[in-house]
Tab-separated table of C-alpha atoms (C1' of nucleotides) in Angstrom:
chain	number	residue	atom	x	y	z
A	32	MET	CA	0.000	0.000	0.000
A	33	ASN	CA	1.104	3.607	-0.644
A	34	ILE	CA	2.146	6.066	2.015
A	35	GLY	CA	-1.213	7.807	1.973
A	36	ALA	CA	-3.119	4.662	2.863
A	37	ALA	CA	-0.521	3.725	5.488
A	38	SER	CA	-0.842	7.206	6.954
A	39	GLU	CA	-4.590	6.930	7.191
A	40	LYS	CA	-4.463	3.472	8.762
A	41	SER	CA	-1.705	4.265	11.255
A	42	GLY	CA	-2.697	7.768	12.287
A	43	LEU	CA	0.807	9.066	11.429
A	44	PRO	CA	1.096	11.922	8.883
A	45	ALA	CA	2.918	10.905	5.690
A	46	LYS	CA	5.538	13.535	6.489
A	47	THR	CA	6.184	11.893	9.825
A	48	ILE	CA	6.426	8.418	8.296
A	49	ARG	CA	9.160	9.689	5.937
A	50	TYR	CA	10.887	11.379	8.832
A	51	TYR	CA	10.846	8.146	10.853
A	52	GLU	CA	12.416	6.400	7.887
A	53	ASP	CA	15.148	9.081	7.774
A	54	ILE	CA	16.049	8.473	11.391
A	55	GLY	CA	15.888	4.699	11.006
A	56	LEU	CA	12.768	4.059	13.067
A	57	LEU	CA	10.908	2.568	10.117
A	58	THR	CA	11.907	0.970	6.820
A	59	ALA	CA	10.048	0.864	3.523
A	60	ASP	CA	9.971	-1.324	0.441
A	61	ARG	CA	9.798	0.466	-2.882
A	62	ALA	CA	7.448	-0.225	-5.758
A	63	SER	CA	8.734	-0.147	-9.362
A	64	ASN	CA	7.569	3.465	-9.725
A	65	GLY	CA	9.686	4.572	-6.758
A	66	TYR	CA	6.749	4.902	-4.381
A	67	ARG	CA	7.103	3.517	-0.863
A	68	ASP	CA	5.217	0.260	-0.402
A	69	TYR	CA	3.956	-0.764	3.024
A	70	SER	CA	2.588	-4.021	4.430
A	71	ILE	CA	0.034	-4.535	7.184
A	72	ALA	CA	2.915	-5.349	9.541
A	73	ASP	CA	4.475	-1.980	8.685
A	74	VAL	CA	1.219	-0.278	9.562
A	75	HIS	CA	1.158	-2.154	12.885
A	76	ARG	CA	4.601	-0.813	13.677
A	77	MET	CA	3.515	2.712	12.743
A	78	ARG	CA	0.448	2.464	14.912
A	79	PHE	CA	2.584	1.165	17.764
A	80	ILE	CA	4.910	4.158	17.424
A	81	GLN	CA	2.041	6.623	17.003
A	82	ARG	CA	0.493	5.394	20.192
A	83	SER	CA	3.736	5.445	22.161
A	84	ARG	CA	4.605	8.960	20.981
A	85	HIS	CA	1.108	10.196	21.732
A	86	LEU	CA	1.514	8.931	25.287
A	87	GLY	CA	4.664	10.889	25.943
A	88	PHE	CA	7.443	8.417	25.078
A	89	SER	CA	10.413	9.948	23.261
A	90	VAL	CA	11.532	8.707	19.862
A	91	GLU	CA	14.473	6.971	21.527
A	92	GLU	CA	12.089	5.250	23.923
A	93	CYS	CA	9.972	4.233	20.953
A	94	ARG	CA	13.092	2.713	19.431
A	95	GLN	CA	13.504	0.619	22.572
A	96	LEU	CA	9.845	-0.319	22.635
A	97	LEU	CA	10.077	-1.325	18.965
A	98	SER	CA	13.077	-3.491	19.724
A	99	LEU	CA	10.846	-5.397	22.122
A	100	TYR	CA	8.367	-5.627	19.300
A	101	HIS	CA	10.957	-6.894	16.820
A	102	ASP	CA	13.566	-8.724	18.783
A	103	LYS	CA	13.758	-12.427	18.130
A	104	GLU	CA	15.997	-12.954	21.142
A	105	ARG	CA	13.132	-12.308	23.479
A	106	GLU	CA	14.829	-14.470	26.106
A	107	SER	CA	17.963	-12.396	26.590
A	108	ALA	CA	18.242	-10.866	30.045
A	109	ASP	CA	18.669	-7.268	28.934
A	110	VAL	CA	15.640	-7.325	26.659
A	111	LYS	CA	13.597	-8.760	29.532
A	112	ALA	CA	14.939	-6.067	31.835
A	113	LEU	CA	14.122	-3.346	29.337
A	114	ALA	CA	10.625	-4.712	28.942
A	115	GLU	CA	10.084	-4.753	32.691
A	116	ALA	CA	11.394	-1.194	32.989
A	117	LYS	CA	9.074	0.010	30.247
A	118	LEU	CA	6.113	-1.797	31.777
A	119	ALA	CA	6.848	-0.159	35.130
A	120	GLU	CA	7.081	3.217	33.418
A	121	ILE	CA	3.739	2.661	31.746
A	122	ASP	CA	2.195	1.746	35.083
A	123	ARG	CA	3.557	4.954	36.586
A	124	LYS	CA	2.076	6.916	33.695
A	125	LEU	CA	-1.269	5.232	34.243
A	126	VAL	CA	-1.252	6.396	37.857
A	127	GLU	CA	-0.191	9.907	36.875
A	128	LEU	CA	-2.868	10.127	34.233
A	129	ALA	CA	-5.549	8.950	36.638
A	130	GLU	CA	-4.365	11.575	39.135
A	131	LEU	CA	-4.473	14.275	36.489
A	132	ARG	CA	-8.013	13.274	35.615
A	133	ASP	CA	-9.040	13.381	39.279
A	134	THR	CA	-7.368	16.769	39.682
A	135	LEU	CA	-9.219	18.169	36.700
A	136	ARG	CA	-12.528	16.672	37.751
A	137	HIS	CA	-12.088	18.102	41.181
A	138	LEU	CA	-11.179	21.531	39.820
A	139	VAL	CA	-14.257	21.576	37.649
A	140	ARG	CA	-16.679	20.363	40.288
A	141	ASN	CA	-15.471	21.373	43.715
A	142	CYS	CA	-12.969	24.208	43.591
A	143	HIS	CA	-13.761	27.893	43.588
A	144	GLY	CA	-11.289	28.958	40.965
A	145	ASP	CA	-9.231	31.184	43.150
A	146	SER	CA	-5.864	30.079	44.462
A	147	ARG	CA	-6.947	29.743	48.057
A	148	PRO	CA	-4.313	27.796	49.954
A	149	ASP	CA	-7.035	25.726	51.605
A	150	CYS	CA	-8.368	24.411	48.312
A	151	PRO	CA	-8.349	20.656	48.887
A	152	ILE	CA	-7.047	19.870	45.393
A	153	LEU	CA	-3.874	21.829	45.988
A	154	ASP	CA	-3.103	19.563	48.906
A	155	GLY	CA	-3.623	16.606	46.628
A	156	LEU	CA	-1.257	18.044	44.066
A	157	SER	CA	1.454	18.819	46.549
A	158	ARG	CA	1.195	15.371	48.052
A	159	SER	CA	2.078	13.552	44.825
A	160	ASP	CA	5.756	12.733	44.616
A	161	HIS	CA	7.758	13.303	41.483
A	162	THR	CA	10.582	10.787	41.650
A	163	GLN	CA	11.728	10.032	38.169
B	167	MET	CA	11.673	30.270	47.259
B	168	ASN	CA	14.413	30.424	44.596
B	169	ILE	CA	14.246	28.723	41.233
B	170	GLY	CA	16.469	25.847	42.348
B	171	ALA	CA	14.114	24.846	45.151
B	172	ALA	CA	11.067	25.276	42.897
B	173	SER	CA	12.762	23.103	40.310
B	174	GLU	CA	13.434	20.360	42.817
B	175	LYS	CA	9.887	20.455	44.194
B	176	SER	CA	8.163	20.594	40.806
B	177	GLY	CA	10.320	18.210	38.808
B	178	LEU	CA	10.856	20.856	36.103
B	179	PRO	CA	14.452	21.864	35.241
B	180	ALA	CA	15.248	25.495	36.099
B	181	LYS	CA	15.944	26.084	32.409
B	182	THR	CA	12.458	24.897	31.560
B	183	ILE	CA	10.836	27.064	34.237
B	184	ARG	CA	12.515	30.134	32.715
B	185	TYR	CA	11.429	29.037	29.270
B	186	TYR	CA	7.804	28.650	30.427
B	187	GLU	CA	8.021	32.188	31.796
B	188	ASP	CA	9.290	33.418	28.410
B	189	ILE	CA	6.318	31.939	26.613
B	190	GLY	CA	3.869	33.167	29.261
B	191	LEU	CA	2.942	29.813	30.761
B	192	LEU	CA	4.244	30.793	34.188
B	193	THR	CA	4.887	34.081	35.956
B	194	ALA	CA	7.397	34.884	38.679
B	195	ASP	CA	7.762	37.449	41.415
B	196	ARG	CA	11.204	38.925	41.855
B	197	ALA	CA	13.132	39.348	45.070
B	198	SER	CA	15.087	42.561	45.707
B	199	ASN	CA	18.256	40.920	44.397
B	200	GLY	CA	16.635	40.147	41.061
B	201	TYR	CA	16.183	36.441	41.742
B	202	ARG	CA	12.873	34.828	40.847
B	203	ASP	CA	10.738	34.155	43.911
B	204	TYR	CA	8.167	31.357	43.851
B	205	SER	CA	5.287	30.457	46.166
B	206	ILE	CA	3.859	27.030	46.956
B	207	ALA	CA	1.005	27.797	44.554
B	208	ASP	CA	3.569	28.468	41.800
B	209	VAL	CA	5.126	25.088	42.480
B	210	HIS	CA	1.693	23.469	42.224
B	211	ARG	CA	1.229	25.036	38.818
B	212	MET	CA	4.668	23.826	37.735
B	213	ARG	CA	3.936	20.323	38.935
B	214	PHE	CA	0.622	20.397	37.115
B	215	ILE	CA	2.380	21.406	33.892
B	216	GLN	CA	5.206	18.897	34.370
B	217	ARG	CA	2.697	16.115	34.765
B	218	SER	CA	0.609	17.169	31.777
B	219	ARG	CA	3.665	17.511	29.524
B	220	HIS	CA	5.022	14.158	30.682
B	221	LEU	CA	1.731	12.582	29.661
B	222	GLY	CA	1.881	13.857	26.126
B	223	PHE	CA	-0.098	17.097	26.257
B	224	SER	CA	1.367	19.923	24.173
B	225	VAL	CA	2.322	23.245	25.700
B	226	GLU	CA	-0.789	24.784	24.155
B	227	GLU	CA	-2.927	22.078	25.723
B	228	CYS	CA	-1.191	22.756	29.034
B	229	ARG	CA	-2.153	26.385	28.635
B	230	GLN	CA	-5.790	25.299	28.308
B	231	LEU	CA	-5.521	22.918	31.235
B	232	LEU	CA	-3.970	25.706	33.312
B	233	SER	CA	-6.825	28.020	32.411
B	234	LEU	CA	-9.139	25.465	34.004
B	235	TYR	CA	-6.837	25.552	36.974
B	236	HIS	CA	-6.866	29.337	37.184
B	237	ASP	CA	-10.163	30.523	35.832
B	238	LYS	CA	-12.442	32.161	38.313
B	239	GLU	CA	-15.363	32.005	35.895
B	240	ARG	CA	-15.617	28.278	36.304
B	241	GLU	CA	-19.314	28.473	35.452
B	242	SER	CA	-18.981	29.795	31.913
B	243	ALA	CA	-20.154	27.355	29.271
B	244	ASP	CA	-16.963	27.294	27.213
B	245	VAL	CA	-14.741	26.594	30.185
B	246	LYS	CA	-17.044	23.740	31.158
B	247	ALA	CA	-16.927	22.421	27.614
B	248	LEU	CA	-13.152	22.626	27.487
B	249	ALA	CA	-12.938	20.792	30.786
B	250	GLU	CA	-15.203	18.032	29.540
B	251	ALA	CA	-13.180	17.728	26.327
B	252	LYS	CA	-9.933	17.463	28.243
B	253	LEU	CA	-11.390	14.903	30.624
B	254	ALA	CA	-12.557	12.823	27.672
B	255	GLU	CA	-9.100	13.100	26.134
B	256	ILE	CA	-7.501	11.932	29.354
B	257	ASP	CA	-9.889	8.985	29.477
B	258	ARG	CA	-8.905	8.063	25.924
B	259	LYS	CA	-5.261	8.272	26.899
B	260	LEU	CA	-5.906	6.016	29.868
B	261	VAL	CA	-7.403	3.415	27.548
B	262	GLU	CA	-4.546	3.763	25.064
B	263	LEU	CA	-1.943	3.453	27.781
B	264	ALA	CA	-3.592	0.355	29.196
B	265	GLU	CA	-3.658	-1.130	25.685
B	266	LEU	CA	0.013	-0.325	25.184
B	267	ARG	CA	0.808	-2.031	28.475
B	268	ASP	CA	-1.181	-5.104	27.467
B	269	THR	CA	0.515	-5.154	24.066
B	270	LEU	CA	3.942	-5.012	25.659
B	271	ARG	CA	3.098	-7.618	28.261
B	272	HIS	CA	1.779	-9.888	25.570
B	273	LEU	CA	4.857	-9.364	23.392
B	274	VAL	CA	7.135	-10.229	26.277
B	275	ARG	CA	5.241	-13.290	27.461
B	276	ASN	CA	3.409	-14.852	24.545
B	277	CYS	CA	4.803	-13.795	21.205
B	278	HIS	CA	7.594	-15.407	19.307
B	279	GLY	CA	9.420	-12.294	18.218
B	280	ASP	CA	8.973	-12.840	14.547
B	281	SER	CA	6.440	-10.904	12.541
B	282	ARG	CA	4.162	-13.792	11.851
B	283	PRO	CA	0.834	-12.493	10.619
B	284	ASP	CA	-0.986	-14.896	12.925
B	285	CYS	CA	0.614	-13.476	16.054
B	286	PRO	CA	-2.452	-12.686	18.184
B	287	ILE	CA	-1.080	-9.360	19.384
B	288	LEU	CA	-0.901	-8.016	15.874
B	289	ASP	CA	-4.615	-8.601	15.529
B	290	GLY	CA	-5.144	-6.676	18.737
B	291	LEU	CA	-3.056	-3.805	17.436
B	292	SER	CA	-4.844	-3.605	14.150
B	293	ARG	CA	-8.224	-3.710	15.840
B	294	SER	CA	-7.669	-0.519	17.827
B	295	ASP	CA	-9.101	2.511	16.093
B	296	HIS	CA	-7.238	5.752	15.786
B	297	THR	CA	-9.915	8.366	15.454
B	298	GLN	CA	-8.635	11.674	16.662
C	96	DC	C1'	37.753	38.295	51.536
C	97	DT	C1'	37.963	34.886	48.482
C	98	DT	C1'	36.016	30.652	46.722
C	99	DG	C1'	32.246	28.225	45.023
C	100	DA	C1'	27.532	27.485	44.244
C	101	DG	C1'	23.381	29.583	42.573
C	102	DC	C1'	21.268	33.054	40.002
C	103	DT	C1'	20.844	36.349	35.869
C	104	DT	C1'	20.446	37.163	30.558
C	105	DC	C1'	21.478	35.968	25.991
C	106	DC	C1'	22.552	33.224	22.150
C	107	DA	C1'	23.302	28.953	19.912
C	108	DG	C1'	22.169	24.012	19.295
C	109	DT	C1'	19.037	19.850	19.378
C	110	DA	C1'	14.806	16.918	18.882
C	111	DA	C1'	10.909	15.989	16.512
C	112	DC	C1'	8.438	17.367	13.455
C	113	DT	C1'	5.955	20.477	9.672
C	114	DG	C1'	5.369	23.325	5.525
C	115	DG	C1'	6.479	24.376	0.898
C	116	DA	C1'	8.766	24.126	-3.668
C	117	DA	C1'	9.847	21.582	-7.872
C	118	DA	C1'	9.379	17.473	-10.433
C	119	DC	C1'	7.603	12.900	-11.642
C	120	DA	C1'	3.486	9.238	-11.414
C	121	DT	C1'	-1.138	8.037	-11.383
C	122	DT	C1'	-6.033	8.708	-11.736
C	123	DA	C1'	-10.243	11.188	-13.131
C	124	DT	C1'	-12.624	14.035	-16.253
C	125	DA	C1'	-13.691	16.122	-20.756
D	16	DT	C1'	-6.443	10.842	-25.923
D	17	DA	C1'	-5.489	15.293	-23.765
D	18	DT	C1'	-5.477	17.570	-19.625
D	19	DA	C1'	-6.274	18.520	-15.006
D	20	DA	C1'	-6.203	17.027	-10.317
D	21	DT	C1'	-4.211	14.258	-6.956
D	22	DG	C1'	-0.476	11.599	-4.974
D	23	DT	C1'	4.226	10.789	-4.547
D	24	DT	C1'	9.273	11.939	-4.619
D	25	DT	C1'	13.406	14.718	-2.622
D	26	DC	C1'	15.207	18.669	-0.515
D	27	DC	C1'	15.469	22.635	2.273
D	28	DA	C1'	13.675	25.846	5.420
D	29	DG	C1'	10.808	26.939	9.542
D	30	DT	C1'	8.606	25.699	14.202
D	31	DT	C1'	8.043	23.841	18.829
D	32	DA	C1'	9.876	22.817	23.025
D	33	DC	C1'	13.412	22.648	25.072
D	34	DT	C1'	18.799	22.333	26.429
D	35	DG	C1'	23.701	23.718	26.821
D	36	DG	C1'	27.090	27.121	27.458
D	37	DA	C1'	29.180	31.715	28.099
D	38	DA	C1'	29.746	35.924	30.844
D	39	DG	C1'	28.550	38.267	34.757
D	40	DC	C1'	26.169	39.234	39.316
D	41	DT	C1'	24.808	37.451	44.249
D	42	DC	C1'	25.170	34.976	48.243
D	43	DA	C1'	26.748	31.646	52.076
D	44	DA	C1'	30.883	29.278	54.010
D	45	DG	C1'	35.448	29.166	55.546
DNA sequence: CTTGAGCTTCCAGTAACTGGAAACATTATA
DNA sequence: TATAATGTTTCCAGTTACTGGAAGCTCAAG
């Protein structure tokens, strides 16, 4: 399939797909006319990257995540360790995101809009730790 | 408190705090010596931004989120609508993140590492929609 | 009173796109 | 079949969101 169709199916702009090829995050077959030619598996990879980027992972982190996706030596200790680290990071993000949602909900429903120091949500915010 | 302390408490690099001031995302009082002087409420705002950025919201989106945080006219229809939109977006991100976690877990535990088209996780990936 | 850490501004560089020009390929319409 | 519109190519420039480094001022410790 052409880049336009791949773009539509993956959610990545065609421009971005070409850029990812430039930096070696994706590869592409070429048709006889010179057009890039993508498979379903390529689209899966794009979608995987699109999702990871959308959720705040850097391109380098996406490269690592993709290596988990690609790597045939799934048993090697360092790949396992990387996978566990990424899973833990995702779990932390899930918690953070849930907190952000609760903060916003609370702001909309319960707070007065001023910056009163006794606003209960501010306590909640200051309680959260930020170890990274 | 000085920028160093605010940085440590908020998780934002001092450089980034100054940058956010440049683009009008944050403001700062100044002490008599010219140093920036931050309150606890300022740190809360920083933390709020740090979290939102870390979770994939753009600076412009953070500006909107902050307006929810600040706005004293919490009752106006457009602010309410923006809040609801952002909450829905966060909920979508929560789903996406959970899916990414499941994908990764599955890849680590069940898949073979090759790109076989019958790998069950690939089906899962292709099933997810990407309407935005 | 000096040494070092922390702060200031400014300017340049990087990461990750994003837009636009010029040219070739394909598809749709007359 | 001619032509116009759309899609694709490469390349180069611009944008967003930082990030690093220089030069100079301020402050706390010894």
